[in-house]
Coordinates of C-alpha atoms and ligand atoms in Angstrom, one line a residue:
X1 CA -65.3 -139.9 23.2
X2 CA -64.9 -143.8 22.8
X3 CA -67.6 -144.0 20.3
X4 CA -69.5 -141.0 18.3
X5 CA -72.7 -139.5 20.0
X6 CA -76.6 -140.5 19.2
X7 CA -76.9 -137.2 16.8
X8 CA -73.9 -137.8 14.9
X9 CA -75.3 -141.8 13.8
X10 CA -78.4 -140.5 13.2
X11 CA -77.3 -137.7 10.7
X12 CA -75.1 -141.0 9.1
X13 CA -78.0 -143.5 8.7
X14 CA -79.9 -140.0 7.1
X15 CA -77.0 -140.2 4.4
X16 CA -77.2 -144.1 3.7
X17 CA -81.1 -143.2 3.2
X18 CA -80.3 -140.7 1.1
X19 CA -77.7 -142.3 -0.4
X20 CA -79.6 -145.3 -1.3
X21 CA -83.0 -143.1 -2.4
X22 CA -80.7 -141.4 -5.1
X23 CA -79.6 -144.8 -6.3
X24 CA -83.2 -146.5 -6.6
X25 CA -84.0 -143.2 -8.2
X26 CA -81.4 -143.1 -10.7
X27 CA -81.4 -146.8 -11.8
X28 CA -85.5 -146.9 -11.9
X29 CA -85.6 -144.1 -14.2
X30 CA -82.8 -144.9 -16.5
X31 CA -85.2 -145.7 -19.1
X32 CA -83.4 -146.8 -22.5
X33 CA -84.7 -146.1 -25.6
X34 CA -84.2 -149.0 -27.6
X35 CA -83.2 -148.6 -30.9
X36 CA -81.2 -151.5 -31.1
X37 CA -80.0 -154.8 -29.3
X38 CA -77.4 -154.2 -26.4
X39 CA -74.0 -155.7 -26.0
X40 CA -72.8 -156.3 -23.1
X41 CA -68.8 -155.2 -22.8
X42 CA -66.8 -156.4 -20.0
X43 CA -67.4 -154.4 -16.7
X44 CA -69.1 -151.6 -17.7
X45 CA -72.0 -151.6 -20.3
X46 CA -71.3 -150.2 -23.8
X47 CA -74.7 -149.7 -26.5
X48 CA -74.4 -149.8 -30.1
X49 CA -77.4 -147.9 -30.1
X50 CA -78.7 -144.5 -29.0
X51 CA -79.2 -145.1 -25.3
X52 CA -81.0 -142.3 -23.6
X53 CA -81.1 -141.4 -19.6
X54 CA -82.8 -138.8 -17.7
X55 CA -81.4 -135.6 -17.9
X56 CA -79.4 -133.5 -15.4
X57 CA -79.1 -130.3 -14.2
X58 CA -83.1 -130.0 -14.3
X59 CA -84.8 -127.2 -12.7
X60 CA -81.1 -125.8 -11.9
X61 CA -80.7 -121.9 -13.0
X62 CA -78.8 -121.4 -16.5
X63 CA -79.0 -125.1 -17.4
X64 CA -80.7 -126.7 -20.4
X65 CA -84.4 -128.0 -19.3
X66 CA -86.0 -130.7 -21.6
X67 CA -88.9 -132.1 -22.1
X68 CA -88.4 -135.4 -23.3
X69 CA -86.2 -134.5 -26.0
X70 CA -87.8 -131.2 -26.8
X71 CA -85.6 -127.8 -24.7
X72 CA -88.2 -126.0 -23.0
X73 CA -86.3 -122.8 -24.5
X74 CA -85.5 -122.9 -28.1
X75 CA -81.9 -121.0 -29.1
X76 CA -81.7 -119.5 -32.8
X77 CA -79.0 -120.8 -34.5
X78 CA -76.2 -118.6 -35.3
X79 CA -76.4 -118.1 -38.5
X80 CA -80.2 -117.2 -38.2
X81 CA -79.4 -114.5 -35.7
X82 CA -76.9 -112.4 -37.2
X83 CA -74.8 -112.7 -35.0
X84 CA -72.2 -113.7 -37.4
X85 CA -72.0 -110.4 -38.9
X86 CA -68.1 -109.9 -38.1
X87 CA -65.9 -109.9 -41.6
X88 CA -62.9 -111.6 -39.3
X89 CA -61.7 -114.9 -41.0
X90 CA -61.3 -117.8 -38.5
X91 CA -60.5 -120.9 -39.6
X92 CA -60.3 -124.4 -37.7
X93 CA -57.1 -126.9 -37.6
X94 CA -57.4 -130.4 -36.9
X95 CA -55.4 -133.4 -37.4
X96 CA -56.9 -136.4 -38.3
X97 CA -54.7 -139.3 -39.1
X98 CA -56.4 -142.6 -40.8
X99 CA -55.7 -146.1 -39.7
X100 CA -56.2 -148.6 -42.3
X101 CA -54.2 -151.6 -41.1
X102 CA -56.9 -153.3 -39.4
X103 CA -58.1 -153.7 -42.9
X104 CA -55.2 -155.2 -44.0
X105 CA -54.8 -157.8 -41.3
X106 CA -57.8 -159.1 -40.3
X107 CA -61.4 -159.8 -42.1
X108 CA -63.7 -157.0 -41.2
X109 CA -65.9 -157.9 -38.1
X110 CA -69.2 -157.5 -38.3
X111 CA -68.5 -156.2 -34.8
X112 CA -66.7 -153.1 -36.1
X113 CA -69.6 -151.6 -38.5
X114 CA -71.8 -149.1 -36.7
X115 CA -75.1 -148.2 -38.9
X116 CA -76.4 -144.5 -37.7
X117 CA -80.0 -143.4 -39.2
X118 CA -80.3 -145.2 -42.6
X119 CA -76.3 -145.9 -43.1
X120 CA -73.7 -148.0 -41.8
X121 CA -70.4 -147.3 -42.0
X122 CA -67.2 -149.7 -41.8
X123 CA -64.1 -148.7 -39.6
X124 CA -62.7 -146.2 -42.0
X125 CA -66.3 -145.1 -42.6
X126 CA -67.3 -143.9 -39.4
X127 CA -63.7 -142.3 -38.7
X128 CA -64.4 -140.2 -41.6
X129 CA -68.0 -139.5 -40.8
X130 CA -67.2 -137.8 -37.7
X131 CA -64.7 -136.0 -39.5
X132 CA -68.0 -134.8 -41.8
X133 CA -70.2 -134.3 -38.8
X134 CA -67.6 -132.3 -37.5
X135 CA -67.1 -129.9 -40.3
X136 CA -70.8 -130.0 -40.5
X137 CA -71.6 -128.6 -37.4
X138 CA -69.3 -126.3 -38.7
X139 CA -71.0 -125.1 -41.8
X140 CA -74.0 -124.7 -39.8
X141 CA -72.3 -122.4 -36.8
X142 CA -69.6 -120.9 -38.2
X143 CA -70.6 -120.9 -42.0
X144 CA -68.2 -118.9 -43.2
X145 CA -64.9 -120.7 -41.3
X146 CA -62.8 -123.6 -43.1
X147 CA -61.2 -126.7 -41.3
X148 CA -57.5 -126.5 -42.0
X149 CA -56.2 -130.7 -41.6
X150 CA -53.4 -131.7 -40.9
X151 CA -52.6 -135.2 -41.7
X152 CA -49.3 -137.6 -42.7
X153 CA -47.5 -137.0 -46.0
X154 CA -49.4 -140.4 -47.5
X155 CA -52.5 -140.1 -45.7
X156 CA -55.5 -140.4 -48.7
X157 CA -58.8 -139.2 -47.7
X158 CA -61.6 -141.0 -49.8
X159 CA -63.5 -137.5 -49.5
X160 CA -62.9 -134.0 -48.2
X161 CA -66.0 -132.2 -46.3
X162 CA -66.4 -129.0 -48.3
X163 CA -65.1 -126.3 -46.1
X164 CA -62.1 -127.9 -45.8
X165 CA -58.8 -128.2 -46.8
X166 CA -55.9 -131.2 -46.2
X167 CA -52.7 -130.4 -45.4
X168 CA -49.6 -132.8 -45.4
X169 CA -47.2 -132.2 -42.6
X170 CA -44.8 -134.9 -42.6
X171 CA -44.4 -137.1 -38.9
X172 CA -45.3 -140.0 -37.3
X173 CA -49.2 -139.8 -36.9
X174 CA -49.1 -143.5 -35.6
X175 CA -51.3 -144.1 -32.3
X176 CA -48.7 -143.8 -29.6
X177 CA -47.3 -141.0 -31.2
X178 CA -50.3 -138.7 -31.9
X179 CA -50.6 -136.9 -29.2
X180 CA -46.4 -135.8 -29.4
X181 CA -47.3 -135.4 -33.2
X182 CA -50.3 -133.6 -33.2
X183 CA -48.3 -130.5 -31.1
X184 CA -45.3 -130.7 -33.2
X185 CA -48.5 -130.7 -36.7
X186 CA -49.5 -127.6 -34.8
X187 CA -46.1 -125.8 -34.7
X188 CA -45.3 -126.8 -38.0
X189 CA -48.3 -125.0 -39.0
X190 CA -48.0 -122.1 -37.2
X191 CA -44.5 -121.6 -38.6
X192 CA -45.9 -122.2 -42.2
X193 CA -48.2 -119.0 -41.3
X194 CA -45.9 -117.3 -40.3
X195 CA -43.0 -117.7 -42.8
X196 CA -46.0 -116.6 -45.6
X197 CA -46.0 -120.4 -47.5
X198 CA -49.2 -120.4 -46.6
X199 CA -52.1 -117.7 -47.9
X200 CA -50.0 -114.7 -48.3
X201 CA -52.7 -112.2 -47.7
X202 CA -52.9 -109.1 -45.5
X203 CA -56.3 -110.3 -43.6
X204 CA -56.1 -111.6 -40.3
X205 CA -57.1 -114.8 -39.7
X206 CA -57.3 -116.1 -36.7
X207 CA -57.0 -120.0 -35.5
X208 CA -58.6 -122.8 -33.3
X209 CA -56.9 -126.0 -33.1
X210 CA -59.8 -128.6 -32.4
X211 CA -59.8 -132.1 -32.0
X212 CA -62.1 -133.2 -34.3
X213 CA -64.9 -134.9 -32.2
X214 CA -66.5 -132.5 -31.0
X215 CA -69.3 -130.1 -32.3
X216 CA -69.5 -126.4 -32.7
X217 CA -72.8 -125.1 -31.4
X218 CA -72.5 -121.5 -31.7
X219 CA -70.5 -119.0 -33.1
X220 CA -67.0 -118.5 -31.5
X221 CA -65.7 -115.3 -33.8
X222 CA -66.6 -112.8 -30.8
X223 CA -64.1 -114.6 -28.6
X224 CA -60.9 -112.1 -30.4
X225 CA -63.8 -109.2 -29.7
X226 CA -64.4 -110.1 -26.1
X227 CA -60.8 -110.8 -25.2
X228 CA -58.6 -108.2 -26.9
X229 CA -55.5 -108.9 -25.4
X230 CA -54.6 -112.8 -25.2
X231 CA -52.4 -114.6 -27.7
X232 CA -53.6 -118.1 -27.3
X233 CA -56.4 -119.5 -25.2
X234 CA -57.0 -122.7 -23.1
X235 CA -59.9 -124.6 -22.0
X236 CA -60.0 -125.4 -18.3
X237 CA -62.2 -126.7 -16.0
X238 CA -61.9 -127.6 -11.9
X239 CA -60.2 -130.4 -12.0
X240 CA -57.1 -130.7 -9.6
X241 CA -54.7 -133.2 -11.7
X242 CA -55.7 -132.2 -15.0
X243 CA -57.7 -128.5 -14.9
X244 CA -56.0 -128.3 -18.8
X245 CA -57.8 -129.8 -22.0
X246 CA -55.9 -129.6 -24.8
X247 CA -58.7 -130.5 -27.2
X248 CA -59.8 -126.3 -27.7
X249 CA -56.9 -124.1 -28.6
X250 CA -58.0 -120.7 -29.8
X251 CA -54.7 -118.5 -31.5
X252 CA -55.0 -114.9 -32.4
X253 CA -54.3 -114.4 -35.9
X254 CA -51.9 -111.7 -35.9
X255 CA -48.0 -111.9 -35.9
X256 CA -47.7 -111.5 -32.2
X257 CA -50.1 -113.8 -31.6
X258 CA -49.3 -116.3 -33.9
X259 CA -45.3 -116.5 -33.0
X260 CA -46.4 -116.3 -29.1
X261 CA -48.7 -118.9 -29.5
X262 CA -46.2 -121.0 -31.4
X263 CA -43.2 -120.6 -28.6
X264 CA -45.7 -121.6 -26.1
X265 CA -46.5 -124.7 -27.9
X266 CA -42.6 -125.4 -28.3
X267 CA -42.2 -124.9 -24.3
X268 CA -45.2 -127.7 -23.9
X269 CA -43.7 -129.8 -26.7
X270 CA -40.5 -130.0 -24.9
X271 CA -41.6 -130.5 -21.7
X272 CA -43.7 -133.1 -23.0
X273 CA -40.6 -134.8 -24.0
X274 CA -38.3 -134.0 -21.5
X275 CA -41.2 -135.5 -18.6
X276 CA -44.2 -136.9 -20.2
X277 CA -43.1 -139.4 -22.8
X278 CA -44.4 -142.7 -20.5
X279 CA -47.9 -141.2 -20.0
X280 CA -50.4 -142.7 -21.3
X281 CA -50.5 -142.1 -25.5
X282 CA -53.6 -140.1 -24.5
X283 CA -52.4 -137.5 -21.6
X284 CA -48.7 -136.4 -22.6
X285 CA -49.9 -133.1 -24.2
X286 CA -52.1 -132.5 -21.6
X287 CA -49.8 -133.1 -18.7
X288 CA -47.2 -131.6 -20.3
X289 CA -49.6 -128.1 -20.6
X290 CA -50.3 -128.4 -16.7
X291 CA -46.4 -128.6 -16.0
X292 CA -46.2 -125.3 -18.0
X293 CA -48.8 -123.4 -16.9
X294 CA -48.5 -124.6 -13.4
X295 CA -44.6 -124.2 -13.1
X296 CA -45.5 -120.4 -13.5
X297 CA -44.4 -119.2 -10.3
X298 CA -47.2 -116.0 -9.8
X299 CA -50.1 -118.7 -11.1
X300 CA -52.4 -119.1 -9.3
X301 CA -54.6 -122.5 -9.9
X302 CA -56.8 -121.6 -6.9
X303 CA -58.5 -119.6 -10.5
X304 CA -59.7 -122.8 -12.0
X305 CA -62.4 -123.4 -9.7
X306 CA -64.6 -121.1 -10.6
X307 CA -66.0 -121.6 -14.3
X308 CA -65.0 -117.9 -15.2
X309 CA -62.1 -116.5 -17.5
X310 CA -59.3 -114.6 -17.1
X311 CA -56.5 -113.8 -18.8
X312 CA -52.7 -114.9 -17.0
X313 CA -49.0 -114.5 -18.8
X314 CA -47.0 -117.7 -18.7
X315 CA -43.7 -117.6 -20.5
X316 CA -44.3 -114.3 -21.7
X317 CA -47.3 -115.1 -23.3
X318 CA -50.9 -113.8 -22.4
X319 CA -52.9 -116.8 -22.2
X320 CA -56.8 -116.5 -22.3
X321 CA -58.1 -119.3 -19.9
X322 CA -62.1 -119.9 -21.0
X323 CA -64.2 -122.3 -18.9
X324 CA -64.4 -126.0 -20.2
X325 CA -68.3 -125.8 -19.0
X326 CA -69.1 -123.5 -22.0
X327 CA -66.0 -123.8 -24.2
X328 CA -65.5 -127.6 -24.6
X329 CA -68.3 -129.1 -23.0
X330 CA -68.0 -133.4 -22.3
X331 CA -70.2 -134.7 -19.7
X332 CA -68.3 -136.2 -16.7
X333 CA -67.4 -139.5 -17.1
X334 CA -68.1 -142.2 -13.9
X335 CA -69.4 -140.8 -10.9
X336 CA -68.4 -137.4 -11.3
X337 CA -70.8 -134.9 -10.5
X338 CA -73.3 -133.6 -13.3
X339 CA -75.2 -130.7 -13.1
X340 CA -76.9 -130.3 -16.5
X341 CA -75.5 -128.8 -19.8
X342 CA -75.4 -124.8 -19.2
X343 CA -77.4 -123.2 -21.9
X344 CA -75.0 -121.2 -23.5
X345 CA -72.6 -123.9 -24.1
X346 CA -70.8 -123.4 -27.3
X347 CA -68.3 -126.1 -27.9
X348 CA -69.6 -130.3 -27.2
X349 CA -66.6 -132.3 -27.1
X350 CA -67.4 -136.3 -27.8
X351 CA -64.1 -137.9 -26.0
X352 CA -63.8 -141.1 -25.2
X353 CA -67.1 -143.7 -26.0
X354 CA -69.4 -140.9 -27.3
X355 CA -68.2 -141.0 -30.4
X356 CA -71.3 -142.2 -31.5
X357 CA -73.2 -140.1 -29.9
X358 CA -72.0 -137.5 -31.9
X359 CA -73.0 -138.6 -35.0
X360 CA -76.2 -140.1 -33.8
X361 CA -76.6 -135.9 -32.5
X362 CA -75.8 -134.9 -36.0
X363 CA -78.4 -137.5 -37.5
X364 CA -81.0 -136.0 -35.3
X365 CA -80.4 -132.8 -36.5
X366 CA -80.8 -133.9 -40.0
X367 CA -84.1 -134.6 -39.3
X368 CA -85.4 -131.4 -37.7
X369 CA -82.5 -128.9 -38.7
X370 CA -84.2 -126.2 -36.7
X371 CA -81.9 -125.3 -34.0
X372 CA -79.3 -127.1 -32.0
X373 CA -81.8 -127.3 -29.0
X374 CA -83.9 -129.9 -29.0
X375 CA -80.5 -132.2 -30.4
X376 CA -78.9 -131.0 -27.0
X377 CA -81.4 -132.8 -25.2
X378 CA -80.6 -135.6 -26.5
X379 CA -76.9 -134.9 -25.9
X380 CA -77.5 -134.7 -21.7
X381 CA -80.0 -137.7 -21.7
X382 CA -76.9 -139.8 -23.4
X383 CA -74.0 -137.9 -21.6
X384 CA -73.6 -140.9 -19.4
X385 CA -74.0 -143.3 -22.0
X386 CA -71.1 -145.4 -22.7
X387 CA -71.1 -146.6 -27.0
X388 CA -68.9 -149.2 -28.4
X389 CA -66.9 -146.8 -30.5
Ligands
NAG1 C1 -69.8 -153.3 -43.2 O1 -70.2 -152.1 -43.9 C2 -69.7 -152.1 -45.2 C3 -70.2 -150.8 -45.9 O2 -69.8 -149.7 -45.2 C4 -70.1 -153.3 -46.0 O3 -69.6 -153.3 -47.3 C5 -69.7 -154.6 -45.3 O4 -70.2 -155.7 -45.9 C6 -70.2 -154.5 -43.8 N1 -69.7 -155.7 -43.1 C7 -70.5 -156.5 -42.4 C8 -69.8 -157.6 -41.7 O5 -71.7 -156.3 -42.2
NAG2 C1 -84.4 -143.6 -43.9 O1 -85.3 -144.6 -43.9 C2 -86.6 -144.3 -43.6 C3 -87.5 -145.5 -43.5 O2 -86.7 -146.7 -43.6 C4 -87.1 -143.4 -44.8 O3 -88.4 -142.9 -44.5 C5 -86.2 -142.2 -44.8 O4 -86.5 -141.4 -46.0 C6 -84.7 -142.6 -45.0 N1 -83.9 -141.4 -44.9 C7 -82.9 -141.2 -45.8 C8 -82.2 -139.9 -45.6 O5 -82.7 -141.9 -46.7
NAG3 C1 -53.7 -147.3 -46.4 O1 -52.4 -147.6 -46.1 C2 -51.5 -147.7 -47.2 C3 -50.1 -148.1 -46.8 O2 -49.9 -147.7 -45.4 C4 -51.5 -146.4 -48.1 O3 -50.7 -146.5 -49.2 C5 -53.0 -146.1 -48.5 O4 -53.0 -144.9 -49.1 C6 -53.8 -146.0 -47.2 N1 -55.2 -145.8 -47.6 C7 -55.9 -144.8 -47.2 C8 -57.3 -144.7 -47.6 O5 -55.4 -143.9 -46.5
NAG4 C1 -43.6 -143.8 -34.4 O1 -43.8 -143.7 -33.0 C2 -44.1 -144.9 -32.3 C3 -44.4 -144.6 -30.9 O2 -43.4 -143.8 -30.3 C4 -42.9 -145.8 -32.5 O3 -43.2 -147.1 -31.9 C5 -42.7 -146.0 -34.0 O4 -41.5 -146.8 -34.2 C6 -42.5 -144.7 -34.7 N1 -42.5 -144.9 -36.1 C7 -41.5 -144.4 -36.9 C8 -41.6 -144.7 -38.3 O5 -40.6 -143.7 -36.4

């Protein structure tokens, strides 16, 4: 057995062709459409422009099939359906944190301006625009939730979307801090809930803690319905390292849930910095959730393979785990594997360099403010799309 057989070189040089038909294929058809000039940044390729691919997951069952940039199957929006008929209050948290200091020290590049549709927006700008897009998408799906965020006691915003409300909750919100920060914002707020500061009314309202790039496509309220008995929820998707996003947090409103839900967050915020404090500014929280969940000795993470949820206690609380494919969507980034957007997605998360992307989505919608469908086309033709902010 000094060298392999005939069979076994022929099935290789098979995968090379293969291999090397799938690449011709996908760099011949990545077709950009060009509304712009392109900038080249470093290694990989960044647009300052709405750069459009093909789109996967085509012809695969339960995935979104386009036509161009039309869906083949149109999905009422929410609010159109009815569906939101539920009188439960749910409201959204966010921190958001602005950084004005590049202003301060340096002239403003023309570099750092990004023009979307008809308007172009400065740095400050187009950090508060996807804080509007956000609640936007929100007014749309969820029209009768508010955005509850949490910000720095000095923090001003220039303007406030409409549905929501800003709250000061003292602590370092500076950049290698906000991830620490944002879970100790979130305790703090739960606390506030729970010692009655804060709307002293006898409704339940119940709470997602959101990042804030990310768009709400349909209505979440029926999660408390479907899932009676969990106190907090998590997003997770099959991902060995890191199956845990921390950018969806869904809390049940009620006293249980809300004093559960906060405990739990104490146990991550100390592991986080007990183990986690030299991660990278932008993993601590979410390593730091892992450790927790992990640590658990009857868990079992063989569960996160298979996009489905279930319900597990960890430190005596019952934690709803929801897949990441429908509940916080982001297309995977490099060479990842991509099988299409699945058509009832609910939650698009914009991480990393889709930021624009997200409000380019929102400026498409504008325009034909039908349904969501046709604007998540675009979405999975510009998944793979790298922007420059
Ligand atoms: C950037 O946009 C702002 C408006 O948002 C404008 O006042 C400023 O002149 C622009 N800067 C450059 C270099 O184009
Ligand atoms: C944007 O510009 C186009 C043409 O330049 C114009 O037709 C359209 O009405 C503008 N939209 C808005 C919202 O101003
Ligand atoms: C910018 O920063 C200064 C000092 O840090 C602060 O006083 C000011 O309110 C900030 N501006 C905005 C728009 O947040
Ligand atoms: C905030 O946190 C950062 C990162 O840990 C640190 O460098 C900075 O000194 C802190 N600022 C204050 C005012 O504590």
């Amino acid at each position: 057995m000094a060298y392999p057989g005939k069979g076994k070189w022929k099935w290789k040089c098979m995968r090379y062709l293969a291999l090397i038909f799938i690449m011709t294929l996908l760099f011949s058809g990545f077709e950009l459409s060009r509304i712009g000039n392109s900038k080249s940044g470093g290694r990989q390729q960044k647009f300052h422009y709405l750069a459009l691919g093909p789109a996967a997951g085509q012809g695969l069952p339960n995935r979104i099939q386009c036509q161009g940039l039309n869906a083949i199957k149109k999905r009422p929006l929410p609010s159109l359906s009815g569906l939101t008929l539920v009188n439960r209050k749910i409201s959204f948290v966010s921190v958001f944190a602005i950084y004005n200091q590049s202003l301060q020290t340096s002239v403003q590049r023309a570099s750092t301006n990004v023009t979307v549709g008809n308007t172009t927006f400065d740095k400050i700008g187009r950090s508060m625009e996807i804080l509007n897009v956000f609640a936007n998408f929100i007014k749309v799906s969820m029209p009768k939730s508010n955005i509850f965020i949490l910000t720095d006691a000095t923090s001003n915003f220039p303007a406030v979307p409409s549905n929501a409300a800003v709250m000061h909750i003292p602590g370092n919100y500076s950049r290698n801090n906000l991830m620490l920060q944002r879970i100790k914002s979130y305790i703090d707020f739960l606390e506030a809930r729970l010692s009655g500061n804060i709307w002293k009314q006898n409704q339940v309202e119940h709470f997602i803690f959101t990042d804030s790039d990310i768009a709400v496509v349909d209505d979440l309220s029926h999660i408390y319905e479907d899932y009676r008995d969990f106190h907090i929820a998590l997003t997770f998707r099959n991902n060995k390292h890191q199956p845990l996003n921390s950018g969806v947090i869904f809390v049940r409103g009620t006293v249980e849930g809300v004093s559960k839900a906060k405990a739990f967050l104490e146990e991550v915020l100390e592991a986080y910095k007990s183990m986690f404090m030299k991660a990278a500014r932008m993993l601590g929280d979410q390593l730091a959730l892992n450790w927790i969940v992990k640590s658990q000795p009857l868990f079992d993470v063989k569960r996160f393979r298979a996009p489905k949820a279930f319900v597990a206690e960890v430190h005596r609380t019952r934690v709803l785990f929801l897949p990441c494919s429908i509940f916080n969507w982001t297309p995977p980034e490099g060479a990842g594997q991509f099988h299409g957007m699945p058509e009832d997605v609910k939650v698009i998360h914009f991480k990393g360099s889709r930021k624009r992307l997200m409000l380019e989505s929102w400026n498409f919608f504008k325009s034909h403010p039908v349904d969501f469908s046709d604007m998540m086309c675009l979405i999975l033709k510009s998944g793979r799309t790298k922007y420059d902010f």
